[in-house]
């Protein structure tokens, strides 16, 4: 009987090996392992065996069953995997087709510049102050040491609304307004971004409307060397560690001494090129020590307090930073222009 | 200000420096040199020639055959087309092989059979600007006005070996509107001395006061008037040195007398005027304010109408000059002038500026008087000019001048301490260093215990307070030498205000939603505004607009956003969604007298597709609900609390059926909707949607009240209902009924379907809502929910005639 079982085993294993699909396996399973299969038949004849032989045959029968079953299962698994693979292959897609776009807008480059500069100064302990765009002559000029008929008023062509009201030509009026709010008590540390207006014909480098950021620090013991220090820090944070600054004497009615601030040219690293007009330096802002008259009109005692102020053109910063060649691009709102700054 | 480097060297010894070096030093210490112009634009081989013979070309009427002595054994033959060429002239000859400005090369040529070995040059051919060339030579070749040495190099006599520094002066440095002023500045930087001219004259025994009297009525406007009388001058062409100096400074030579007054104006910064004494009209100079409507014909042949704010020089009756601005035509110096009245005066900046402004007349003279001239140079300049005129035009200077003099010539005394200097600059300067700087500036001073008392020379009108002295010290010490420090003061916390943060949040949200930020002009036109509002009266208008296009301050951000859409559409961008955040300007007044109210608005404009996916064929055009979704999202982002309502709304410029007014607690804060098709057409736009929100009032009504709410432990139960109602019933009404009757178990209501059409009675629509019931304390039973739900359904039927759709 043992031989018979071995025979059946070999037969069944061969059939499993030959099976070409799940169905073939099913047939083999029913044929050999089913209740009416030959193994069961053999087992039925076990009663005739001696007590010694019986367990041996029983054991052998079980071994045969397990061996065949395990082989069938192994083959079944292989067939299923192959079938799944077949199915998945049919589901294949073209991964090179474009994805579903996530619609994303973006900030205007001028806003990006303003926010970045705001953040740098906030990090240095500044607050952000704002003021009206239609200003009085007093705040825009007089409180800034520019009395009526002062020759320096010619530097700025003004859109007047009435003899006393005008579109602010600079963000500096926010200085006086902020100083007034402090009622003669320091410290004042603010930057004031905003739109300003001048009677200029629009061209590649002029715009009748543009943006400025004004800054003001007033406290006891503020020195011109501090202005240099704050700007060295700002320039390195905003334009990069490798940039240097220099101050040149200049004139603004509301500061004394006054200075233009230059940064070293990024294109040529100070060697001189077209961008920097062969000077190695690029003018970026005007600054100076707050004029005593301005402190006084803002309600601060110039004997006790001193301060510095600065003003920069946002368009100029954006043009320098991104290499934009025409100021009018900022105001046409062409999406082909705007969409270039969505990553900023 | 154009500074001839050659001329400058007459006052200071700076031979060891190049023009470029001096320019760099000037710029670094505060007088910016905008450009350096070498006058010789690569001209070579240019010599003085003497025309020894000049005959007509036998074959050509317009050509002359000249034999020109160029310092060689034999003259050279040059064919010249200029009408004004003639025998005996000294001319500028470009020899064969010469190069002219612009790179033109001179070659040996044959003109109608005659050899020409070189070219006799006009000033224009030598690179002089046409408007600066004296009239006499503007149509032909140049003649040297004096005897020259044939064959000598012509570049130097023509001043072409000079370099011009173009100064970009700040308004405070009007002292550098003169050669002497620039000389003092360069001297201060380089530490050299200044040689000031010392004019000498021989006065005749006749007295000027016998020929002219001076009366000044407006002594405040004219504290000094000096009248010098020069008799018997001979008007003629100025010598070459004077002409080239003027041309280098951008002034066209006219005649010896006028050229001298211009020369001294440039040299001293003191404008002068020469009248023809014989056509002056009287023997009296009377300076007074003009009468209202008084007229004068100025040198430029225009008739000017004056007002009481203008100052005039009169002959006792009629104005003969507009004081400090321009002379009159009647007493102009011309070729026949013999006797002169030379005016040297101090005019107050006020009336000069007023006249210059009112009449649109800026002259080299007005520019200087407006800034305030040096009171100590007025009479000196008069003397200098008289001496030069005598030297160049002959004549007798009568004893004088006749003067009216109330001029204050005292220097201003300004004091400063060493500590003040160092505390302002952050430096550690010593007394000696400051003394050296004042010496270089030639500022007389006394020092006592580190207190400096400075007598600021009157040429430096810009220095009046200690801060001005600090600046002088700083710029001569060198800004580069000021240390770099950080403030010694306590640190301050910096940050944004809630409003500023919310503005940033608004931007982030709209950008995340897919919109690009636009920035447009605040100035617009009344017509554009009129599309959106009935009331165009109350507008803030610019008094003297540059163009109609920029005449009015905007009250809405929409028109320029629509301009931007239109601009993009014309450039083939069809799906554009823009927003802008900015100020609008409202006034209640018809004629603005007070500052208008400025409010921050945020507006959006959308055209084309909202979503598109090319190969999947998805296309979702923008519609009302896209825009509403954005507005709703923004309100939620800004934590707007209060009752938010969207009310059907009719507004100019918008689609009457597709526009909603946004109300928060009953207060209007904006609107959204489709642009009226006819308005869209005005801008050549397709279907366009917009919103405009008063961001300021939105932010006012908000407060951050974000609190964590426990996640429910028990399951909620959802019931969906479809209601059939009249078409006129609004979703909002049904929603309110549901909320009012759902009790505290009802936690959420949402519309999820709208159906109109087949299977419904005409005039009806079906709206489907999803209701969520939840008890935070226990699991809800069917019975509990049904009890509430039935009440809701009943209320819907009773209040809105809503029938449950089966
Ligand atoms: Zn460079």
Tab-separated table of N, CA and C in Angstrom, chain A residues 129-146 155-156 166-181 188 190-198 210-218 251-255 286-288 290-291 294-295 297-298 308-313:
chain	number	residue	atom	x	y	z
A	129	UNK	N	4.813	101.455	9.857
A	129	UNK	CA	3.842	102.541	10.000
A	129	UNK	C	3.318	102.937	8.627
A	130	UNK	N	2.060	103.377	8.610
A	130	UNK	CA	1.463	103.778	7.334
A	130	UNK	C	0.832	105.156	7.471
A	131	UNK	N	0.580	105.789	6.341
A	131	UNK	CA	-0.028	107.111	6.381
A	131	UNK	C	-0.803	107.375	5.108
A	132	UNK	N	-1.553	108.481	5.098
A	132	UNK	CA	-2.400	108.778	3.934
A	132	UNK	C	-1.612	109.144	2.687
A	133	UNK	N	-2.200	108.852	1.526
A	133	UNK	CA	-1.550	109.179	0.254
A	133	UNK	C	-1.884	110.595	-0.195
A	134	UNK	N	-3.057	111.082	0.225
A	134	UNK	CA	-3.353	112.494	-0.007
A	134	UNK	C	-2.941	113.209	1.274
A	135	UNK	N	-1.878	114.008	1.167
A	135	UNK	CA	-1.292	114.614	2.359
A	135	UNK	C	-1.505	116.122	2.372
A	136	UNK	N	-1.243	116.685	3.527
A	136	UNK	CA	-1.254	118.141	3.601
A	136	UNK	C	0.150	118.636	3.288
A	137	UNK	N	0.202	119.879	2.845
A	137	UNK	CA	1.480	120.504	2.559
A	137	UNK	C	2.367	120.444	3.804
A	138	UNK	N	1.737	120.609	4.964
A	138	UNK	CA	2.516	120.613	6.209
A	138	UNK	C	3.288	119.311	6.383
A	139	UNK	N	2.602	118.176	6.292
A	139	UNK	CA	3.295	116.912	6.555
A	139	UNK	C	4.255	116.530	5.432
A	140	UNK	N	3.859	116.821	4.207
A	140	UNK	CA	4.710	116.403	3.086
A	140	UNK	C	5.948	117.283	2.938
A	141	UNK	N	5.800	118.572	3.276
A	141	UNK	CA	6.917	119.493	3.052
A	141	UNK	C	7.355	120.233	4.316
A	142	UNK	N	6.444	121.025	4.856
A	142	UNK	CA	6.871	121.954	5.906
A	142	UNK	C	7.480	121.257	7.110
A	143	UNK	N	6.822	120.187	7.566
A	143	UNK	CA	7.339	119.508	8.756
A	143	UNK	C	8.650	118.808	8.451
A	144	UNK	N	9.001	118.728	7.181
A	144	UNK	CA	10.253	118.082	6.781
A	144	UNK	C	11.283	119.135	6.397
A	145	UNK	N	11.120	120.310	6.972
A	145	UNK	CA	12.095	121.367	6.761
A	145	UNK	C	12.080	121.889	5.327
A	146	UNK	N	10.928	121.848	4.707
A	146	UNK	CA	10.778	122.381	3.356
A	146	UNK	C	9.667	123.418	3.360
A	155	UNK	N	12.981	119.851	-6.413
A	155	UNK	CA	13.470	118.500	-6.660
A	155	UNK	C	12.307	117.553	-6.923
A	156	UNK	N	11.143	117.938	-6.462
A	156	UNK	CA	10.000	117.036	-6.572
A	156	UNK	C	8.843	117.774	-7.227
A	166	UNK	N	-2.113	117.587	-1.371
A	166	UNK	CA	-1.327	117.084	-2.494
A	166	UNK	C	-1.221	115.574	-2.397
A	167	UNK	N	-0.836	114.971	-3.495
A	167	UNK	CA	-0.510	113.544	-3.453
A	167	UNK	C	0.905	113.475	-2.928
A	168	UNK	N	1.099	112.718	-1.863
A	168	UNK	CA	2.413	112.761	-1.225
A	168	UNK	C	3.510	112.402	-2.223
A	169	UNK	N	4.615	113.140	-2.132
A	169	UNK	CA	5.718	112.934	-3.071
A	169	UNK	C	6.744	111.996	-2.469
A	170	UNK	N	6.529	111.629	-1.214
A	170	UNK	CA	7.484	110.780	-0.507
A	170	UNK	C	6.737	110.153	0.664
A	171	UNK	N	7.285	109.085	1.214
A	171	UNK	CA	6.643	108.481	2.383
A	171	UNK	C	7.104	109.153	3.679
A	172	UNK	N	7.985	110.151	3.539
A	172	UNK	CA	8.502	110.834	4.732
A	172	UNK	C	7.445	111.470	5.634
A	173	UNK	N	6.288	111.929	5.100
A	173	UNK	CA	5.312	112.508	6.043
A	173	UNK	C	4.923	111.549	7.172
A	174	UNK	N	5.053	110.268	6.913
A	174	UNK	CA	4.719	109.303	7.967
A	174	UNK	C	5.680	109.460	9.154
A	175	UNK	N	6.906	109.948	8.859
A	175	UNK	CA	7.859	110.225	9.948
A	175	UNK	C	7.273	111.176	10.976
A	176	UNK	N	6.838	112.332	10.479
A	176	UNK	CA	6.326	113.345	11.399
A	176	UNK	C	5.088	112.833	12.117
A	177	UNK	N	4.199	112.183	11.352
A	177	UNK	CA	2.979	111.668	11.970
A	177	UNK	C	3.319	110.684	13.090
A	178	UNK	N	4.311	109.849	12.850
A	178	UNK	CA	4.671	108.867	13.875
A	178	UNK	C	5.334	109.554	15.072
A	179	UNK	N	6.201	110.506	14.781
A	179	UNK	CA	6.865	111.209	15.890
A	179	UNK	C	5.828	111.916	16.757
A	180	UNK	N	4.840	112.535	16.124
A	180	UNK	CA	3.788	113.205	16.892
A	180	UNK	C	3.094	112.230	17.826
A	181	UNK	N	2.834	111.026	17.328
A	181	UNK	CA	2.150	110.021	18.151
A	181	UNK	C	2.996	109.628	19.359
A	188	UNK	N	11.768	105.634	18.661
A	188	UNK	CA	10.926	105.437	17.478
A	188	UNK	C	11.758	104.596	16.511
A	190	UNK	N	10.769	102.821	13.007
A	190	UNK	CA	9.716	102.445	12.061
A	190	UNK	C	10.248	102.384	10.634
A	191	UNK	N	9.563	101.598	9.836
A	191	UNK	CA	9.693	101.762	8.391
A	191	UNK	C	8.286	101.975	7.840
A	192	UNK	N	8.195	102.770	6.794
A	192	UNK	CA	6.894	103.166	6.243
A	192	UNK	C	6.899	102.903	4.745
A	193	UNK	N	6.314	101.803	4.309
A	193	UNK	CA	6.220	101.560	2.876
A	193	UNK	C	4.961	102.219	2.316
A	194	UNK	N	4.969	102.577	1.059
A	194	UNK	CA	3.742	103.106	0.481
A	194	UNK	C	3.941	103.703	-0.891
A	195	UNK	N	2.782	104.056	-1.474
A	195	UNK	CA	2.797	104.650	-2.817
A	195	UNK	C	3.063	106.141	-2.712
A	196	UNK	N	3.820	106.665	-3.662
A	196	UNK	CA	4.047	108.101	-3.741
A	196	UNK	C	3.892	108.532	-5.199
A	197	UNK	N	3.756	109.844	-5.379
A	197	UNK	CA	3.391	110.363	-6.700
A	197	UNK	C	4.251	111.571	-7.064
A	198	UNK	N	4.680	111.625	-8.304
A	198	UNK	CA	5.399	112.809	-8.790
A	198	UNK	C	4.941	113.108	-10.210
A	210	UNK	N	4.966	105.557	-7.809
A	210	UNK	CA	5.924	104.508	-7.477
A	210	UNK	C	5.886	104.247	-5.985
A	211	UNK	N	6.700	103.319	-5.525
A	211	UNK	CA	6.642	102.950	-4.112
A	211	UNK	C	7.960	103.251	-3.428
A	212	UNK	N	7.822	103.687	-2.199
A	212	UNK	CA	8.998	104.015	-1.401
A	212	UNK	C	8.905	103.314	-0.067
A	213	UNK	N	10.051	103.113	0.540
A	213	UNK	CA	10.051	102.695	1.939
A	213	UNK	C	10.902	103.696	2.690
A	214	UNK	N	10.281	104.301	3.669
A	214	UNK	CA	10.953	105.304	4.476
A	214	UNK	C	11.279	104.652	5.807
A	215	UNK	N	12.367	105.030	6.396
A	215	UNK	CA	12.682	104.483	7.719
A	215	UNK	C	13.088	105.591	8.657
A	216	UNK	N	12.860	105.386	9.930
A	216	UNK	CA	13.205	106.405	10.922
A	216	UNK	C	13.582	105.739	12.237
A	217	UNK	N	14.696	106.180	12.786
A	217	UNK	CA	15.081	105.755	14.133
A	217	UNK	C	15.344	107.012	14.933
A	218	UNK	N	14.655	107.202	16.043
A	218	UNK	CA	14.915	108.350	16.915
A	218	UNK	C	15.067	107.824	18.332
A	251	UNK	N	22.409	115.628	-0.264
A	251	UNK	CA	21.566	116.651	0.350
A	251	UNK	C	20.117	116.230	0.345
A	252	UNK	N	19.510	116.275	1.504
A	252	UNK	CA	18.059	116.194	1.630
A	252	UNK	C	17.680	117.237	2.661
A	253	UNK	N	16.587	117.934	2.437
A	253	UNK	CA	16.255	119.016	3.370
A	253	UNK	C	15.978	118.509	4.783
A	254	UNK	N	15.545	117.263	4.896
A	254	UNK	CA	15.121	116.780	6.216
A	254	UNK	C	16.209	116.033	6.961
A	255	UNK	N	17.408	115.936	6.353
A	255	UNK	CA	18.510	115.307	7.078
A	255	UNK	C	19.740	116.186	6.987
A	286	UNK	N	18.787	106.996	-0.098
A	286	UNK	CA	19.212	108.240	0.511
A	286	UNK	C	18.958	108.168	2.003
A	287	UNK	N	19.836	108.784	2.773
A	287	UNK	CA	19.698	108.680	4.221
A	287	UNK	C	20.359	109.877	4.876
A	288	UNK	N	20.286	109.923	6.178
A	288	UNK	CA	20.989	110.980	6.893
A	288	UNK	C	20.518	111.090	8.324
A	290	UNK	N	18.582	112.902	11.169
A	290	UNK	CA	17.365	113.716	11.119
A	290	UNK	C	17.700	115.169	11.459
A	291	UNK	N	17.246	116.070	10.603
A	291	UNK	CA	17.506	117.500	10.787
A	291	UNK	C	16.863	117.968	12.093
A	294	UNK	N	13.351	119.043	11.955
A	294	UNK	CA	12.359	117.983	11.752
A	294	UNK	C	12.043	117.312	13.086
A	295	UNK	N	13.084	117.080	13.889
A	295	UNK	CA	12.861	116.500	15.220
A	295	UNK	C	11.945	117.421	16.021
A	297	UNK	N	9.829	119.712	14.992
A	297	UNK	CA	8.441	119.760	14.512
A	297	UNK	C	7.704	118.470	14.842
A	298	UNK	N	8.444	117.396	14.987
A	298	UNK	CA	7.816	116.137	15.384
A	298	UNK	C	7.635	116.027	16.894
A	308	UNK	N	18.243	108.867	12.778
A	308	UNK	CA	18.534	108.843	11.350
A	308	UNK	C	17.300	108.407	10.581
A	309	UNK	N	17.273	108.806	9.332
A	309	UNK	CA	16.153	108.470	8.461
A	309	UNK	C	16.716	108.010	7.138
A	310	UNK	N	15.935	107.231	6.431
A	310	UNK	CA	16.382	106.769	5.117
A	310	UNK	C	15.173	106.540	4.240
A	311	UNK	N	15.384	106.554	2.961
A	311	UNK	CA	14.288	106.317	2.031
A	311	UNK	C	14.800	105.557	0.829
A	312	UNK	N	14.036	104.556	0.418
A	312	UNK	CA	14.484	103.782	-0.740
A	312	UNK	C	13.335	103.550	-1.715
A	313	UNK	N	13.692	103.410	-2.964
A	313	UNK	CA	12.696	103.184	-4.000
A	313	UNK	C	12.496	101.688	-4.200
